[in-house]
PDB file of C-alpha atoms and ligand atoms in Angstrom:
ATOM      1  CA  MET A 179     -63.747 -29.236 174.754  1.00  0.00           C
ATOM      2  CA  ASN A 180     -64.596 -25.855 173.193  1.00  0.00           C
ATOM      3  CA  LEU A 181     -61.528 -23.847 172.320  1.00  0.00           C
ATOM      4  CA  VAL A 182     -60.995 -20.287 171.201  1.00  0.00           C
ATOM      5  CA  LEU A 183     -57.775 -19.297 169.492  1.00  0.00           C
ATOM      6  CA  LEU A 184     -56.731 -15.667 169.611  1.00  0.00           C
ATOM      7  CA  GLY A 185     -53.763 -13.897 168.148  1.00  0.00           C
ATOM      8  CA  ALA A 186     -52.713 -10.963 166.039  1.00  0.00           C
ATOM      9  CA  PRO A 187     -52.628 -11.273 162.258  1.00  0.00           C
ATOM     10  CA  GLY A 188     -49.576 -13.320 161.347  1.00  0.00           C
ATOM     11  CA  SER A 189     -49.393 -15.179 164.650  1.00  0.00           C
ATOM     12  CA  GLY A 190     -49.930 -18.507 162.872  1.00  0.00           C
ATOM     13  CA  LYS A 191     -53.299 -19.215 164.430  1.00  0.00           C
ATOM     14  CA  GLY A 192     -54.640 -20.866 161.282  1.00  0.00           C
ATOM     15  CA  THR A 193     -51.871 -23.452 161.293  1.00  0.00           C
ATOM     16  CA  GLN A 194     -52.303 -24.239 164.983  1.00  0.00           C
ATOM     17  CA  ALA A 195     -56.080 -24.297 164.639  1.00  0.00           C
ATOM     18  CA  GLU A 196     -55.880 -26.965 161.946  1.00  0.00           C
ATOM     19  CA  LYS A 197     -53.545 -29.167 163.956  1.00  0.00           C
ATOM     20  CA  LEU A 198     -55.504 -28.778 167.173  1.00  0.00           C
ATOM     21  CA  SER A 199     -58.924 -29.355 165.651  1.00  0.00           C
ATOM     22  CA  GLN A 200     -57.699 -32.588 164.072  1.00  0.00           C
ATOM     23  CA  LYS A 201     -56.012 -33.799 167.215  1.00  0.00           C
ATOM     24  CA  LEU A 202     -58.902 -32.936 169.512  1.00  0.00           C
ATOM     25  CA  ASN A 203     -61.641 -33.744 167.009  1.00  0.00           C
ATOM     26  CA  LEU A 204     -63.169 -30.267 167.057  1.00  0.00           C
ATOM     27  CA  PHE A 205     -65.389 -28.544 164.514  1.00  0.00           C
ATOM     28  CA  TYR A 206     -63.063 -25.919 163.061  1.00  0.00           C
ATOM     29  CA  LEU A 207     -64.655 -22.536 162.497  1.00  0.00           C
ATOM     30  CA  GLN A 208     -62.599 -19.789 160.954  1.00  0.00           C
ATOM     31  CA  THR A 209     -64.206 -16.380 160.725  1.00  0.00           C
ATOM     32  CA  GLY A 210     -61.784 -15.228 158.046  1.00  0.00           C
ATOM     33  CA  GLU A 211     -63.185 -17.990 155.860  1.00  0.00           C
ATOM     34  CA  LEU A 212     -66.774 -17.200 156.835  1.00  0.00           C
ATOM     35  CA  SER A 213     -66.306 -13.525 156.008  1.00  0.00           C
ATOM     36  CA  ARG A 214     -64.743 -14.268 152.624  1.00  0.00           C
ATOM     37  CA  GLU A 215     -67.653 -16.583 151.875  1.00  0.00           C
ATOM     38  CA  TRP A 216     -70.060 -13.836 152.866  1.00  0.00           C
ATOM     39  CA  ALA A 217     -68.125 -11.307 150.760  1.00  0.00           C
ATOM     40  CA  LYS A 218     -68.794 -13.337 147.611  1.00  0.00           C
ATOM     41  CA  THR A 219     -72.456 -12.411 147.719  1.00  0.00           C
ATOM     42  CA  ASP A 220     -72.272  -8.994 149.393  1.00  0.00           C
ATOM     43  CA  LYS A 221     -70.371  -6.107 147.832  1.00  0.00           C
ATOM     44  CA  ARG A 222     -70.331  -3.971 150.974  1.00  0.00           C
ATOM     45  CA  ILE A 223     -68.752  -6.790 152.968  1.00  0.00           C
ATOM     46  CA  ARG A 224     -66.300  -7.367 150.127  1.00  0.00           C
ATOM     47  CA  ASN A 225     -65.155  -3.726 150.266  1.00  0.00           C
ATOM     48  CA  ILE A 226     -64.663  -3.881 154.020  1.00  0.00           C
ATOM     49  CA  ILE A 227     -62.509  -6.997 153.765  1.00  0.00           C
ATOM     50  CA  ASN A 228     -60.462  -5.811 150.803  1.00  0.00           C
ATOM     51  CA  GLY A 229     -59.656  -2.656 152.750  1.00  0.00           C
ATOM     52  CA  GLY A 230     -58.256  -4.865 155.504  1.00  0.00           C
ATOM     53  CA  LYS A 231     -61.028  -3.766 157.839  1.00  0.00           C
ATOM     54  CA  LEU A 232     -63.230  -5.831 160.068  1.00  0.00           C
ATOM     55  CA  ILE A 233     -66.940  -6.365 159.651  1.00  0.00           C
ATOM     56  CA  PRO A 234     -68.788  -4.257 162.285  1.00  0.00           C
ATOM     57  CA  GLU A 235     -68.985  -5.936 165.666  1.00  0.00           C
ATOM     58  CA  LYS A 236     -72.749  -6.492 165.941  1.00  0.00           C
ATOM     59  CA  GLU A 237     -73.204  -7.557 162.323  1.00  0.00           C
ATOM     60  CA  MET A 238     -70.477 -10.145 162.626  1.00  0.00           C
ATOM     61  CA  THR A 239     -71.957 -11.433 165.864  1.00  0.00           C
ATOM     62  CA  ASN A 240     -75.375 -11.896 164.265  1.00  0.00           C
ATOM     63  CA  TYR A 241     -73.903 -13.622 161.235  1.00  0.00           C
ATOM     64  CA  VAL A 242     -71.850 -16.011 163.346  1.00  0.00           C
ATOM     65  CA  MET A 243     -74.709 -16.832 165.692  1.00  0.00           C
ATOM     66  CA  LYS A 244     -76.960 -17.676 162.735  1.00  0.00           C
ATOM     67  CA  TYR A 245     -74.210 -19.797 161.239  1.00  0.00           C
ATOM     68  CA  LEU A 246     -73.734 -21.698 164.504  1.00  0.00           C
ATOM     69  CA  GLU A 247     -77.437 -22.340 164.804  1.00  0.00           C
ATOM     70  CA  LYS A 248     -77.837 -23.539 161.210  1.00  0.00           C
ATOM     71  CA  ARG A 249     -74.607 -25.214 160.253  1.00  0.00           C
ATOM     72  CA  VAL A 250     -72.996 -26.660 163.359  1.00  0.00           C
ATOM     73  CA  PRO A 251     -74.299 -30.116 164.295  1.00  0.00           C
ATOM     74  CA  LYS A 252     -75.764 -30.440 167.793  1.00  0.00           C
ATOM     75  CA  GLY A 253     -73.384 -31.450 170.536  1.00  0.00           C
ATOM     76  CA  THR A 254     -70.301 -30.653 168.494  1.00  0.00           C
ATOM     77  CA  ASN A 255     -67.231 -29.252 170.184  1.00  0.00           C
ATOM     78  CA  ILE A 256     -65.879 -26.180 168.444  1.00  0.00           C
ATOM     79  CA  LEU A 257     -62.521 -24.642 167.809  1.00  0.00           C
ATOM     80  CA  PHE A 258     -63.063 -21.003 166.959  1.00  0.00           C
ATOM     81  CA  GLU A 259     -60.457 -18.877 165.276  1.00  0.00           C
ATOM     82  CA  GLY A 260     -60.910 -15.158 164.572  1.00  0.00           C
ATOM     83  CA  PHE A 261     -64.020 -14.979 166.719  1.00  0.00           C
ATOM     84  CA  PRO A 262     -64.762 -13.626 169.270  1.00  0.00           C
ATOM     85  CA  ARG A 263     -62.714 -10.469 168.824  1.00  0.00           C
ATOM     86  CA  PHE A 264     -64.672  -8.266 171.202  1.00  0.00           C
ATOM     87  CA  ILE A 265     -65.817  -8.745 174.782  1.00  0.00           C
ATOM     88  CA  SER A 266     -69.433  -8.448 173.589  1.00  0.00           C
ATOM     89  CA  GLN A 267     -68.884 -11.271 171.076  1.00  0.00           C
ATOM     90  CA  TYR A 268     -67.266 -13.419 173.741  1.00  0.00           C
ATOM     91  CA  GLU A 269     -70.301 -12.982 175.955  1.00  0.00           C
ATOM     92  CA  GLU A 270     -72.735 -13.731 173.114  1.00  0.00           C
ATOM     93  CA  TYR A 271     -70.827 -16.892 172.241  1.00  0.00           C
ATOM     94  CA  GLU A 272     -70.764 -17.958 175.890  1.00  0.00           C
ATOM     95  CA  LYS A 273     -74.521 -17.468 176.039  1.00  0.00           C
ATOM     96  CA  TRP A 274     -75.069 -19.528 172.894  1.00  0.00           C
ATOM     97  CA  LEU A 275     -72.918 -22.350 174.248  1.00  0.00           C
ATOM     98  CA  ALA A 276     -74.702 -22.199 177.600  1.00  0.00           C
ATOM     99  CA  SER A 277     -78.023 -22.656 175.792  1.00  0.00           C
ATOM    100  CA  LYS A 278     -76.535 -25.934 174.464  1.00  0.00           C
ATOM    101  CA  ARG A 279     -75.297 -26.841 177.929  1.00  0.00           C
ATOM    102  CA  GLN A 280     -71.733 -26.179 176.879  1.00  0.00           C
ATOM    103  CA  LYS A 281     -69.059 -23.634 177.708  1.00  0.00           C
ATOM    104  CA  ILE A 282     -65.792 -22.169 176.486  1.00  0.00           C
ATOM    105  CA  ASP A 283     -63.216 -24.431 178.082  1.00  0.00           C
ATOM    106  CA  ALA A 284     -60.063 -22.565 177.176  1.00  0.00           C
ATOM    107  CA  VAL A 285     -58.833 -19.550 175.265  1.00  0.00           C
ATOM    108  CA  VAL A 286     -55.362 -19.691 173.775  1.00  0.00           C
ATOM    109  CA  SER A 287     -53.567 -16.489 172.827  1.00  0.00           C
ATOM    110  CA  LEU A 288     -50.668 -16.672 170.384  1.00  0.00           C
ATOM    111  CA  ASP A 289     -48.409 -13.744 171.205  1.00  0.00           C
ATOM    112  CA  ILE A 290     -46.355 -12.008 168.521  1.00  0.00           C
ATOM    113  CA  SER A 291     -44.870  -8.525 168.039  1.00  0.00           C
ATOM    114  CA  GLU A 292     -46.155  -6.271 165.265  1.00  0.00           C
ATOM    115  CA  LYS A 293     -42.758  -6.148 163.602  1.00  0.00           C
ATOM    116  CA  GLU A 294     -42.479  -9.935 163.397  1.00  0.00           C
ATOM    117  CA  ALA A 295     -46.068 -10.286 162.190  1.00  0.00           C
ATOM    118  CA  VAL A 296     -45.612  -7.795 159.377  1.00  0.00           C
ATOM    119  CA  LYS A 297     -42.495  -9.664 158.271  1.00  0.00           C
ATOM    120  CA  ARG A 298     -44.403 -12.938 158.144  1.00  0.00           C
ATOM    121  CA  LEU A 299     -47.575 -11.635 156.528  1.00  0.00           C
ATOM    122  CA  SER A 300     -45.906  -9.799 153.711  1.00  0.00           C
ATOM    123  CA  GLY A 301     -44.330 -13.128 152.706  1.00  0.00           C
ATOM    124  CA  ARG A 302     -47.633 -14.936 152.548  1.00  0.00           C
ATOM    125  CA  ARG A 303     -48.846 -16.206 149.162  1.00  0.00           C
ATOM    126  CA  ILE A 304     -51.982 -18.096 148.363  1.00  0.00           C
ATOM    127  CA  CYS A 305     -52.816 -20.399 145.453  1.00  0.00           C
ATOM    128  CA  GLU A 306     -55.311 -18.781 143.127  1.00  0.00           C
ATOM    129  CA  LYS A 307     -56.871 -22.144 142.291  1.00  0.00           C
ATOM    130  CA  CYS A 308     -56.958 -24.314 145.406  1.00  0.00           C
ATOM    131  CA  GLY A 309     -56.352 -21.838 148.248  1.00  0.00           C
ATOM    132  CA  GLU A 310     -53.240 -23.560 149.624  1.00  0.00           C
ATOM    133  CA  VAL A 311     -51.168 -21.109 151.693  1.00  0.00           C
ATOM    134  CA  TYR A 312     -47.394 -20.612 151.356  1.00  0.00           C
ATOM    135  CA  ASN A 313     -44.825 -18.202 152.718  1.00  0.00           C
ATOM    136  CA  VAL A 314     -41.857 -17.093 150.663  1.00  0.00           C
ATOM    137  CA  ILE A 315     -39.742 -16.994 153.848  1.00  0.00           C
ATOM    138  CA  THR A 316     -41.003 -19.752 156.131  1.00  0.00           C
ATOM    139  CA  ASN A 317     -42.825 -22.141 153.801  1.00  0.00           C
ATOM    140  CA  PRO A 318     -41.844 -21.580 150.155  1.00  0.00           C
ATOM    141  CA  PRO A 319     -43.267 -23.669 147.292  1.00  0.00           C
ATOM    142  CA  LYS A 320     -40.880 -26.042 145.501  1.00  0.00           C
ATOM    143  CA  GLU A 321     -41.142 -23.982 142.336  1.00  0.00           C
ATOM    144  CA  SER A 322     -41.219 -20.209 142.792  1.00  0.00           C
ATOM    145  CA  GLY A 323     -44.662 -18.660 142.246  1.00  0.00           C
ATOM    146  CA  LYS A 324     -46.406 -22.003 141.652  1.00  0.00           C
ATOM    147  CA  CYS A 325     -48.551 -24.212 143.882  1.00  0.00           C
ATOM    148  CA  ASP A 326     -46.980 -27.591 144.767  1.00  0.00           C
ATOM    149  CA  LYS A 327     -50.364 -29.283 144.676  1.00  0.00           C
ATOM    150  CA  CYS A 328     -52.087 -27.956 141.580  1.00  0.00           C
ATOM    151  CA  LYS A 329     -49.476 -25.753 139.838  1.00  0.00           C
ATOM    152  CA  GLY A 330     -51.848 -22.802 140.253  1.00  0.00           C
ATOM    153  CA  LYS A 331     -50.451 -19.286 140.376  1.00  0.00           C
ATOM    154  CA  LEU A 332     -49.497 -17.968 143.826  1.00  0.00           C
ATOM    155  CA  ILE A 333     -50.808 -14.511 144.610  1.00  0.00           C
ATOM    156  CA  GLN A 334     -50.718 -12.076 147.496  1.00  0.00           C
ATOM    157  CA  ARG A 335     -54.102 -11.504 149.089  1.00  0.00           C
ATOM    158  CA  ASP A 336     -55.174  -7.870 149.247  1.00  0.00           C
ATOM    159  CA  ASP A 337     -55.381  -7.949 153.021  1.00  0.00           C
ATOM    160  CA  ASP A 338     -51.760  -9.161 153.242  1.00  0.00           C
ATOM    161  CA  ARG A 339     -50.420  -5.999 151.630  1.00  0.00           C
ATOM    162  CA  PRO A 340     -48.498  -3.687 153.995  1.00  0.00           C
ATOM    163  CA  GLU A 341     -51.164  -0.973 154.177  1.00  0.00           C
ATOM    164  CA  ALA A 342     -53.907  -3.475 154.951  1.00  0.00           C
ATOM    165  CA  ILE A 343     -51.702  -5.196 157.533  1.00  0.00           C
ATOM    166  CA  LYS A 344     -51.312  -1.907 159.397  1.00  0.00           C
ATOM    167  CA  VAL A 345     -55.065  -1.438 159.514  1.00  0.00           C
ATOM    168  CA  ARG A 346     -55.597  -5.012 160.711  1.00  0.00           C
ATOM    169  CA  PHE A 347     -53.056  -4.483 163.460  1.00  0.00           C
ATOM    170  CA  ARG A 348     -54.689  -1.288 164.609  1.00  0.00           C
ATOM    171  CA  TYR A 349     -58.004  -3.133 164.892  1.00  0.00           C
ATOM    172  CA  TYR A 350     -56.330  -5.904 166.788  1.00  0.00           C
ATOM    173  CA  ARG A 351     -54.723  -3.504 169.258  1.00  0.00           C
ATOM    174  CA  ASN A 352     -57.948  -1.572 169.791  1.00  0.00           C
ATOM    175  CA  ASN A 353     -60.269  -4.526 170.159  1.00  0.00           C
ATOM    176  CA  THR A 354     -58.940  -8.020 170.641  1.00  0.00           C
ATOM    177  CA  LYS A 355     -56.297  -6.710 173.001  1.00  0.00           C
ATOM    178  CA  LYS A 356     -59.117  -5.584 175.305  1.00  0.00           C
ATOM    179  CA  LEU A 357     -60.652  -9.036 175.168  1.00  0.00           C
ATOM    180  CA  ILE A 358     -57.299 -10.598 175.993  1.00  0.00           C
ATOM    181  CA  ASP A 359     -56.837  -8.352 179.023  1.00  0.00           C
ATOM    182  CA  TYR A 360     -60.396  -9.111 180.137  1.00  0.00           C
ATOM    183  CA  LEU A 361     -59.747 -12.857 179.936  1.00  0.00           C
ATOM    184  CA  ASP A 362     -56.359 -12.540 181.570  1.00  0.00           C
ATOM    185  CA  ASN A 363     -58.057 -11.066 184.615  1.00  0.00           C
ATOM    186  CA  LYS A 364     -60.538 -13.941 184.669  1.00  0.00           C
ATOM    187  CA  GLU A 365     -57.575 -16.350 184.509  1.00  0.00           C
ATOM    188  CA  LYS A 366     -59.163 -18.051 181.524  1.00  0.00           C
ATOM    189  CA  LEU A 367     -56.293 -17.410 179.197  1.00  0.00           C
ATOM    190  CA  ILE A 368     -53.420 -19.588 178.041  1.00  0.00           C
ATOM    191  CA  ARG A 369     -50.659 -17.428 176.607  1.00  0.00           C
ATOM    192  CA  VAL A 370     -48.129 -18.873 174.202  1.00  0.00           C
ATOM    193  CA  ASP A 371     -45.102 -17.308 172.538  1.00  0.00           C
ATOM    194  CA  ALA A 372     -45.885 -17.584 168.822  1.00  0.00           C
ATOM    195  CA  VAL A 373     -42.412 -16.804 167.523  1.00  0.00           C
ATOM    196  CA  ARG A 374     -41.120 -20.378 167.643  1.00  0.00           C
ATOM    197  CA  PRO A 375     -41.317 -23.452 165.405  1.00  0.00           C
ATOM    198  CA  ILE A 376     -44.866 -24.649 164.691  1.00  0.00           C
ATOM    199  CA  ASN A 377     -44.462 -27.984 166.452  1.00  0.00           C
ATOM    200  CA  VAL A 378     -42.942 -26.504 169.607  1.00  0.00           C
ATOM    201  CA  ILE A 379     -45.909 -24.165 169.938  1.00  0.00           C
ATOM    202  CA  TYR A 380     -48.373 -26.979 169.196  1.00  0.00           C
ATOM    203  CA  LEU A 381     -46.917 -29.261 171.871  1.00  0.00           C
ATOM    204  CA  GLU A 382     -46.901 -26.480 174.434  1.00  0.00           C
ATOM    205  CA  ILE A 383     -50.578 -25.754 173.790  1.00  0.00           C
ATOM    206  CA  LEU A 384     -51.477 -29.437 174.219  1.00  0.00           C
ATOM    207  CA  GLU A 385     -49.502 -29.568 177.432  1.00  0.00           C
ATOM    208  CA  LYS A 386     -51.162 -26.448 178.808  1.00  0.00           C
ATOM    209  CA  LEU A 387     -54.580 -27.849 177.878  1.00  0.00           C
ATOM    210  CA  GLY A 388     -53.677 -30.980 179.788  1.00  0.00           C
ATOM    211  CA  VAL A 389     -53.924 -33.190 176.687  1.00  0.00           C
ATOM    212  CA  LYS A 390     -51.518 -36.098 176.330  1.00  0.00           C
ATOM    213  CA  ASN A 391     -49.851 -36.313 172.939  1.00  0.00           C
ATOM    214  CA  GLY A 392     -49.599 -39.784 171.358  1.00  0.00           C
TER     215      GLY A 392
HETATM  216 ZN1   ZN B 625     -53.010 -24.942 144.346  1.00  0.00          ZN
END
């Protein structure tokens, strides 16, 4: 099964993606991670990301397609998070899968309001050393400001600051929203209310995918 997970910033798609890819044995691809990796060696990309902006549509598509070709083992089923964001990217990805005799089996959209997302994102902290993610409201560390795992310092990522969040949301509204509407019309979309406990959302997704839990 090839899955795509969509959702506004702060909808918790990373958490669900991890659980689902483990459960369903999928190759987990996260474009946020890919872009940050890319940013390490490319200053222009780094500036785009630190400003909370998205890498231009076509460039991102090319980068992802190359990555898929080079790094994803043949015949693997993929869970994609953060890509595709545009209708054009969706179509490119579909084409790539078709060339491997595969298809996108389901697209899950995690729905959240902007107000709720901003509240969640501004609480997000990340460990400087190991990258573990916390939230001062929903998932605080045992000791304030320190990572439970490695005692590293917890910091706020630049793109989780309020100004950057606003920009990310504007991009989401202008682009991914169009993709969601497009898929809604094709009846390819599973919509889930993302403002509920993690496990409730997870179980609902499994149920809607027709996967038995246990
Ligand atoms: Zn840590």
